[in-house]
PDB file of C-alpha atoms and ligand atoms in Angstrom:
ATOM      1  CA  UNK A   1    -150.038 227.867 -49.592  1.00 93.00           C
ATOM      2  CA  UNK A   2    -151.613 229.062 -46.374  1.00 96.00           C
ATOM      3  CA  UNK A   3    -149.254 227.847 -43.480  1.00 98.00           C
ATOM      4  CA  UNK A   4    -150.643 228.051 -39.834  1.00 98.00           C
ATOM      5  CA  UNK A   5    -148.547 227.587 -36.794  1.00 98.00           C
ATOM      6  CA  UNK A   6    -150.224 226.696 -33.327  1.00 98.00           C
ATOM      7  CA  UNK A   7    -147.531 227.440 -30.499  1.00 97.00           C
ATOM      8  CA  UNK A   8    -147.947 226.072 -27.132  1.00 96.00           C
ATOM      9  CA  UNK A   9    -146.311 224.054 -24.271  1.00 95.00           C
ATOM     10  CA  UNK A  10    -149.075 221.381 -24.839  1.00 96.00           C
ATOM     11  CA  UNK A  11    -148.204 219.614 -21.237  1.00 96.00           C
ATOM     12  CA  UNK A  12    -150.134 217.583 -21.682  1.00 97.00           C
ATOM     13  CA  UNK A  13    -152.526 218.095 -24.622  1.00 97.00           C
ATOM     14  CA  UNK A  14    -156.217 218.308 -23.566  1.00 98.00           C
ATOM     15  CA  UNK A  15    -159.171 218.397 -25.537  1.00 97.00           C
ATOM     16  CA  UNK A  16    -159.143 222.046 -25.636  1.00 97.00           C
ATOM     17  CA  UNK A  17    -156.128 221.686 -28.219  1.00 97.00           C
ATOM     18  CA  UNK A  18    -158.149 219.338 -29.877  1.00 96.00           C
ATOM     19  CA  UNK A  19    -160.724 221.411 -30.596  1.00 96.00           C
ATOM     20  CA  UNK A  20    -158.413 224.567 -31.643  1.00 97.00           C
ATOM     21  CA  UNK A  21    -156.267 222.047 -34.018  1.00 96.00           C
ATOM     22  CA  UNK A  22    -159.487 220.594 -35.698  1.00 94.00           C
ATOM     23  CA  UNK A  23    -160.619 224.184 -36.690  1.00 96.00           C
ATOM     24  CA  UNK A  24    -157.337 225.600 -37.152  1.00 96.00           C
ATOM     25  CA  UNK A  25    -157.085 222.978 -39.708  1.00 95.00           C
ATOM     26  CA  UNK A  26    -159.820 224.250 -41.765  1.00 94.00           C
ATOM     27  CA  UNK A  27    -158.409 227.625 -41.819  1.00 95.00           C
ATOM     28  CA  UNK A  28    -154.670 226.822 -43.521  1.00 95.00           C
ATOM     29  CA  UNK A  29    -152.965 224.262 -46.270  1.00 96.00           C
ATOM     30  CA  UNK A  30    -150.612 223.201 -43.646  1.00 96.00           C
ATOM     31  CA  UNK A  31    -150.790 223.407 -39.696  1.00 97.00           C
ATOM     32  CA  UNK A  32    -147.612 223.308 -37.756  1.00 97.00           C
ATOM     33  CA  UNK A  33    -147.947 222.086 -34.447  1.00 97.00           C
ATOM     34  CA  UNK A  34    -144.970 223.308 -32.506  1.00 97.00           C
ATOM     35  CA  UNK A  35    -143.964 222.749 -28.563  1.00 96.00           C
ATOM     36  CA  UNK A  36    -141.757 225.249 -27.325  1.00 93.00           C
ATOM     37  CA  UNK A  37    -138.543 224.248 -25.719  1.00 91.00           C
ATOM     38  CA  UNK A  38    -137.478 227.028 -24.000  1.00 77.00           C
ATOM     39  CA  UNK A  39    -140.459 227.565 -21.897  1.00 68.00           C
ATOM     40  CA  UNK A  40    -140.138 228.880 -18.656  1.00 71.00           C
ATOM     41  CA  UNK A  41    -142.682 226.627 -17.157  1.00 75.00           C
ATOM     42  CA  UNK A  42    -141.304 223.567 -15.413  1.00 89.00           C
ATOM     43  CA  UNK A  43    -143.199 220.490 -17.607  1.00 94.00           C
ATOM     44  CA  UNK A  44    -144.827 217.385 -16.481  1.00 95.00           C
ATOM     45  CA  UNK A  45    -143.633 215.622 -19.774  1.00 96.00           C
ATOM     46  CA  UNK A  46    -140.398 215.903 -21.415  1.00 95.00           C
ATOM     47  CA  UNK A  47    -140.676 217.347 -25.135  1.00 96.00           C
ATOM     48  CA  UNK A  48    -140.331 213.702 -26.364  1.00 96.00           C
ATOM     49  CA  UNK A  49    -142.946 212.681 -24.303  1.00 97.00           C
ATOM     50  CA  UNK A  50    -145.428 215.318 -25.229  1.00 97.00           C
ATOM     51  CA  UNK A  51    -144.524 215.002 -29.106  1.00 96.00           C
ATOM     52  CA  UNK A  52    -145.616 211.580 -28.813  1.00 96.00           C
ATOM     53  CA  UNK A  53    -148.762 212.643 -27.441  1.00 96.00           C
ATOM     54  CA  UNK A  54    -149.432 215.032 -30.168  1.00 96.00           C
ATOM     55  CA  UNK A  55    -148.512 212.414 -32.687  1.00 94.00           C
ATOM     56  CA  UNK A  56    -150.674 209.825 -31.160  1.00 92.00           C
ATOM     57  CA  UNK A  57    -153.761 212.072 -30.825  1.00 89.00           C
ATOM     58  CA  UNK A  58    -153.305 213.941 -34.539  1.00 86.00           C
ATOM     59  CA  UNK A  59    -152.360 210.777 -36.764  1.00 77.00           C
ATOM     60  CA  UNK A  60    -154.604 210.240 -40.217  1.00 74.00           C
ATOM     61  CA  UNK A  61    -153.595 213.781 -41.496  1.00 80.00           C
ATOM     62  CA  UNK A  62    -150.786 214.379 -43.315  1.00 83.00           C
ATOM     63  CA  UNK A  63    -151.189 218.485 -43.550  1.00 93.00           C
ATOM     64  CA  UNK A  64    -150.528 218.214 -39.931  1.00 95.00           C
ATOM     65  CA  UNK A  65    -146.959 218.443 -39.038  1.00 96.00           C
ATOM     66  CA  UNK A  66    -145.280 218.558 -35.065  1.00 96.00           C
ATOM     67  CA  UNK A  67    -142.273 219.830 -34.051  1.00 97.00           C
ATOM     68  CA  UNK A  68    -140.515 221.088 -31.315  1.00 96.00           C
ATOM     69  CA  UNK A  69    -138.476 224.409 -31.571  1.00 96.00           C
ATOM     70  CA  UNK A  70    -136.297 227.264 -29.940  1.00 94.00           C
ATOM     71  CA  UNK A  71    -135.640 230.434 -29.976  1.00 94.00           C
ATOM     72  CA  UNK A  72    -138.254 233.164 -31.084  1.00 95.00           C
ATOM     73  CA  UNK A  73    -141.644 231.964 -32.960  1.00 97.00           C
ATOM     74  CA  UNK A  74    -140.980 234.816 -34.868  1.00 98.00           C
ATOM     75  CA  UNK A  75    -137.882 233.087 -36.224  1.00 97.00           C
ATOM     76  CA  UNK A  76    -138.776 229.857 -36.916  1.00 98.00           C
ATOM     77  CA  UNK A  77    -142.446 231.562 -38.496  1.00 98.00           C
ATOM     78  CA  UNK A  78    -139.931 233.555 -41.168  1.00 97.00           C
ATOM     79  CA  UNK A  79    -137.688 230.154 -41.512  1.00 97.00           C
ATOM     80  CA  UNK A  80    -140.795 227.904 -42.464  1.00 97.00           C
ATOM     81  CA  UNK A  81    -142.849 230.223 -44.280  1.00 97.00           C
ATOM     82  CA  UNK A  82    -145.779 230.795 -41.666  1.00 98.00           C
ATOM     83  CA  UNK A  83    -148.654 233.130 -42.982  1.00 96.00           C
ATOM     84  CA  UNK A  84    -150.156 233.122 -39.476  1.00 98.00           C
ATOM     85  CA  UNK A  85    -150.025 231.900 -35.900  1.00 98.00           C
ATOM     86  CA  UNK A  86    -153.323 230.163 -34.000  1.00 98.00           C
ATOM     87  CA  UNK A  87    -153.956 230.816 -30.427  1.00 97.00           C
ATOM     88  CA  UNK A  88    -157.203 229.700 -28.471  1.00 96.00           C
ATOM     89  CA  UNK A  89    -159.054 232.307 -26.592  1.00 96.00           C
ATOM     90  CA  UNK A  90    -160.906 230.599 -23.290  1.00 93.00           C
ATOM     91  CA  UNK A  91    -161.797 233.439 -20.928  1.00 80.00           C
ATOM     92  CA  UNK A  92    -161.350 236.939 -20.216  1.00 77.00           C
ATOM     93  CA  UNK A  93    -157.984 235.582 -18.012  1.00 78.00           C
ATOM     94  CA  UNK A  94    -156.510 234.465 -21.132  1.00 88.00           C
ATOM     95  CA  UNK A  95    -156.997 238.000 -23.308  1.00 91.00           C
ATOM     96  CA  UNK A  96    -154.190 240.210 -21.506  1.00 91.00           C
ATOM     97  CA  UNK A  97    -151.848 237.519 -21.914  1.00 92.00           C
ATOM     98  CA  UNK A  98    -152.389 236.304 -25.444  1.00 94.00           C
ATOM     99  CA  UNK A  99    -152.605 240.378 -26.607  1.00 95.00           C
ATOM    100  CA  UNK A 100    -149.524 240.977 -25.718  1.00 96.00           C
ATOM    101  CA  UNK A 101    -148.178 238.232 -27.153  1.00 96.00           C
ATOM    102  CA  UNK A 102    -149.944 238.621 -30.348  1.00 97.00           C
ATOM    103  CA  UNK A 103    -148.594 242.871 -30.033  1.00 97.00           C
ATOM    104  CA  UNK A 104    -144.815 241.905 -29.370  1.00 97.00           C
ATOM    105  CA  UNK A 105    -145.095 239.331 -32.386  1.00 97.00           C
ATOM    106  CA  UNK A 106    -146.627 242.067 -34.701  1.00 97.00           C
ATOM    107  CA  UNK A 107    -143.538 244.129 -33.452  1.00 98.00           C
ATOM    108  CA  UNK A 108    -140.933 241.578 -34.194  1.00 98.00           C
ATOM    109  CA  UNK A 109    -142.683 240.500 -37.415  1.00 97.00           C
ATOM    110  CA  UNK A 110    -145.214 242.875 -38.815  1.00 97.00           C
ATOM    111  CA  UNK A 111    -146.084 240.714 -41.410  1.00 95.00           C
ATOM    112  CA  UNK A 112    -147.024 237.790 -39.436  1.00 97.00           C
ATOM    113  CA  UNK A 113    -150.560 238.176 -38.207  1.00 96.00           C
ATOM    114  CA  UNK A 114    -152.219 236.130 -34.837  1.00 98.00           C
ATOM    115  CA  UNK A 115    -155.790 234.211 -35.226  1.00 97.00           C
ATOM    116  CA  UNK A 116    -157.410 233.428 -32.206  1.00 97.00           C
ATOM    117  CA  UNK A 117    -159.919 230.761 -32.025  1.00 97.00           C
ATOM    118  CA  UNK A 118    -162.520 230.890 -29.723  1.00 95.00           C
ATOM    119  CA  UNK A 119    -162.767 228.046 -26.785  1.00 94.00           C
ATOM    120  CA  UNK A 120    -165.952 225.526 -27.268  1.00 94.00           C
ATOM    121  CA  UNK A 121    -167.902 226.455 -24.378  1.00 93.00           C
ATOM    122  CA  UNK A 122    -167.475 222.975 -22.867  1.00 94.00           C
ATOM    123  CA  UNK A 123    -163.601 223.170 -22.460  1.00 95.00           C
ATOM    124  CA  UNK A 124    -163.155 226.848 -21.528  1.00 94.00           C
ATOM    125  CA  UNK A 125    -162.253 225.597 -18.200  1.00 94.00           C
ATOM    126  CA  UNK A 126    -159.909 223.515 -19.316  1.00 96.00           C
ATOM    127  CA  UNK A 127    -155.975 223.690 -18.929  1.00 96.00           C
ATOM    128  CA  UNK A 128    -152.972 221.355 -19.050  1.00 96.00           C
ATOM    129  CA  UNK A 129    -152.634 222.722 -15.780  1.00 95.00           C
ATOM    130  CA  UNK A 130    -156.193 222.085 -14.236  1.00 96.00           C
ATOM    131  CA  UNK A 131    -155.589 218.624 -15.925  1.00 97.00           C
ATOM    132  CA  UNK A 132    -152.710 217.515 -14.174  1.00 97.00           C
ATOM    133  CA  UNK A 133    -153.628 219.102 -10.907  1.00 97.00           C
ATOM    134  CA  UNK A 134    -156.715 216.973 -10.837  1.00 97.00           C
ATOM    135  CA  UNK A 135    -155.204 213.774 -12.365  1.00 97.00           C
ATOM    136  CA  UNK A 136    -152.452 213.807  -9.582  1.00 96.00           C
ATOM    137  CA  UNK A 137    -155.133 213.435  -7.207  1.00 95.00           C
ATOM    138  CA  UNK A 138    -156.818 210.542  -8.868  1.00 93.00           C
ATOM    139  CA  UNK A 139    -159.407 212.895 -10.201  1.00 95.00           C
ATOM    140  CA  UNK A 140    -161.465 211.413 -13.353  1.00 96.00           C
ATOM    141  CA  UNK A 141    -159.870 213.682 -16.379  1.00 96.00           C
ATOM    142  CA  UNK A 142    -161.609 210.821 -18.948  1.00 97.00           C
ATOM    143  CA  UNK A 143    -163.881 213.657 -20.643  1.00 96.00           C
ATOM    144  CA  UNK A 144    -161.238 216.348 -20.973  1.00 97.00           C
ATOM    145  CA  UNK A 145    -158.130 214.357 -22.588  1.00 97.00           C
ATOM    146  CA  UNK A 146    -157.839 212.060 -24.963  1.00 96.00           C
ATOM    147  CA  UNK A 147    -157.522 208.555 -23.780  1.00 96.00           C
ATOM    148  CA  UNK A 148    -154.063 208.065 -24.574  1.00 96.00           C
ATOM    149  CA  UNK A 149    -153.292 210.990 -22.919  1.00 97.00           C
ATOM    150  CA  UNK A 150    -155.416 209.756 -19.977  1.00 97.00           C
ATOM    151  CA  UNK A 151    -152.878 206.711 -19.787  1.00 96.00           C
ATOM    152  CA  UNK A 152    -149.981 208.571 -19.761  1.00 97.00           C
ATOM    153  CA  UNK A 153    -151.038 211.132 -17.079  1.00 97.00           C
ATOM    154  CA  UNK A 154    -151.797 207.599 -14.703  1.00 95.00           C
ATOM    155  CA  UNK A 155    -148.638 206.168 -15.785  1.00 94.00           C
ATOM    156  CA  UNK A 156    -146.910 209.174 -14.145  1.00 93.00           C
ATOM    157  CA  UNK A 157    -148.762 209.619 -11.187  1.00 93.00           C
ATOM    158  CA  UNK A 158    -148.627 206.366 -10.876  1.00 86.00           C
ATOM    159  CA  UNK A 159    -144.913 206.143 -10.742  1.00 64.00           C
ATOM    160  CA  UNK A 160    -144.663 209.227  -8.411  1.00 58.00           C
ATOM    161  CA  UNK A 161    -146.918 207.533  -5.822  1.00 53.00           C
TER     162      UNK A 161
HETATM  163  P1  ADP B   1    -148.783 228.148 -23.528  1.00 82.34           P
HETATM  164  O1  ADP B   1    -147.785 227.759 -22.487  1.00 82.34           O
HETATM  165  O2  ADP B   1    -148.171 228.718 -24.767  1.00 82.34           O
HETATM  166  O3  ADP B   1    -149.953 228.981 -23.012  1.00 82.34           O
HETATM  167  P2  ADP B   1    -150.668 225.946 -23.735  1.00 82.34           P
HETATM  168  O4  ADP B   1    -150.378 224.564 -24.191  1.00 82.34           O
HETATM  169  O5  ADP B   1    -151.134 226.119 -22.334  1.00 82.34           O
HETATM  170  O6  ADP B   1    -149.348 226.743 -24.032  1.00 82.34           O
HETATM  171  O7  ADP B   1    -151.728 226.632 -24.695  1.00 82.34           O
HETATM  172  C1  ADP B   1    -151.482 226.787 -26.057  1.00 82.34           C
HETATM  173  C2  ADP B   1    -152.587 227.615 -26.656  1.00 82.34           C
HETATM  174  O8  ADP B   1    -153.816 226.893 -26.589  1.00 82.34           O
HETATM  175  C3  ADP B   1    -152.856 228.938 -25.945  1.00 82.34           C
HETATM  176  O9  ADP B   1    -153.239 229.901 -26.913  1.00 82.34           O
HETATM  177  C4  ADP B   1    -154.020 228.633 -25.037  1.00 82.34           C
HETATM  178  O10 ADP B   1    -154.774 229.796 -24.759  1.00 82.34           O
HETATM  179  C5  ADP B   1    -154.785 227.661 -25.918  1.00 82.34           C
HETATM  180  N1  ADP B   1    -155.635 226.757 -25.136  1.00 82.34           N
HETATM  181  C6  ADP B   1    -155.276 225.975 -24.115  1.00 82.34           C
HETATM  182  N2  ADP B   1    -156.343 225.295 -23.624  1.00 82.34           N
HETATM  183  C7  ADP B   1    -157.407 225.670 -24.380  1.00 82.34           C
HETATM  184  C8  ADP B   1    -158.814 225.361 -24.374  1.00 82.34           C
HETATM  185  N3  ADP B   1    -159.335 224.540 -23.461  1.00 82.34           N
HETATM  186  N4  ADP B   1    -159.594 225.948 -25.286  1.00 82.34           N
HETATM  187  C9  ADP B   1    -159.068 226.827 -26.189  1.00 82.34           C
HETATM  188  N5  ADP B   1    -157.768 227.182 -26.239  1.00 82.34           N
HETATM  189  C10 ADP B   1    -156.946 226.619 -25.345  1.00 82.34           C
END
């Protein structure tokens, strides 16, 4: 059984991750979704709030499972039998980043292996980040986020207003 792992801080998920998850899908028996918790970023939503997201966005397929863990990837990869770990690719700003990632991974676990996906043109712009930035300034986000995810982003900046 083919078990994929896509690791991110998914704050909040856009349809970038969408796209990634879909075809990630069609490349393992089992995809693990899994937010990190010890992230040095500070998040928008808590890790509650963001697995609820995930849920509500990814329901109808049961090879899909989320969680949220800590600690190394590495760790929890070797506890839950991963064969391999998905990471998008958008553009050139994300390639330093991601290879070193992918190199200190192959260190700690040379038999775990990292397969990037390549960004759909129309969301290789897109980031959590860009998201929320835009969204806390009433932007319209309605084309790049699910719409559940669109609710939850007005709900908060809502609130903070
Ligand atoms: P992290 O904090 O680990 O970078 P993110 O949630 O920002 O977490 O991203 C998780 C993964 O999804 C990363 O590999 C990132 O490059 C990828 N990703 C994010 N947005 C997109 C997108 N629009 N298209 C393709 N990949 C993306």
């Amino acid at each position: 059984m083919r078990i994929g792992i896509y690791p991110g801080s998914f704050d909040p998920l856009t349809n970038g991750h969408l796209d990634i998850i879909e075809r990630a899908m069609l490349l393992c028996d089992k995809l693990i979704i899994a937010i990190a918790r010890n992230s040095a970023k500070q998040p928008l939503f808590t890790v509650e709030e963001r697995i609820e997201l995930l849920r509500n966005c990814c329901t109808g397929n049961a090879n899909v499972e989320i969680v949220a863990f800590e600690g190394l990837l590495v760790d929890y990869c070797r506890e839950n039998d991963v064969t391999f770990i998905i990471r998008g690719l958008r553009a050139l700003v994300d390639f330093e980043y991601e290879y070193a990632i992918a190199l200190m991974n192959k260190k700690l676990a040379p038999a775990l292996d990292t397969v990037f996906l390549m960004s759909r043109a129309e969301y290789s712009f897109v980031s959590s980040n860009i998201v929320k930035e835009a969204a806390s300034y009433g932007g319209d986000i309605t084309s790049l986020v699910p719409q559940f995810v669109t609710n939850k982003l007005r709900e908060k900046f809502s609130r903070n207003n």
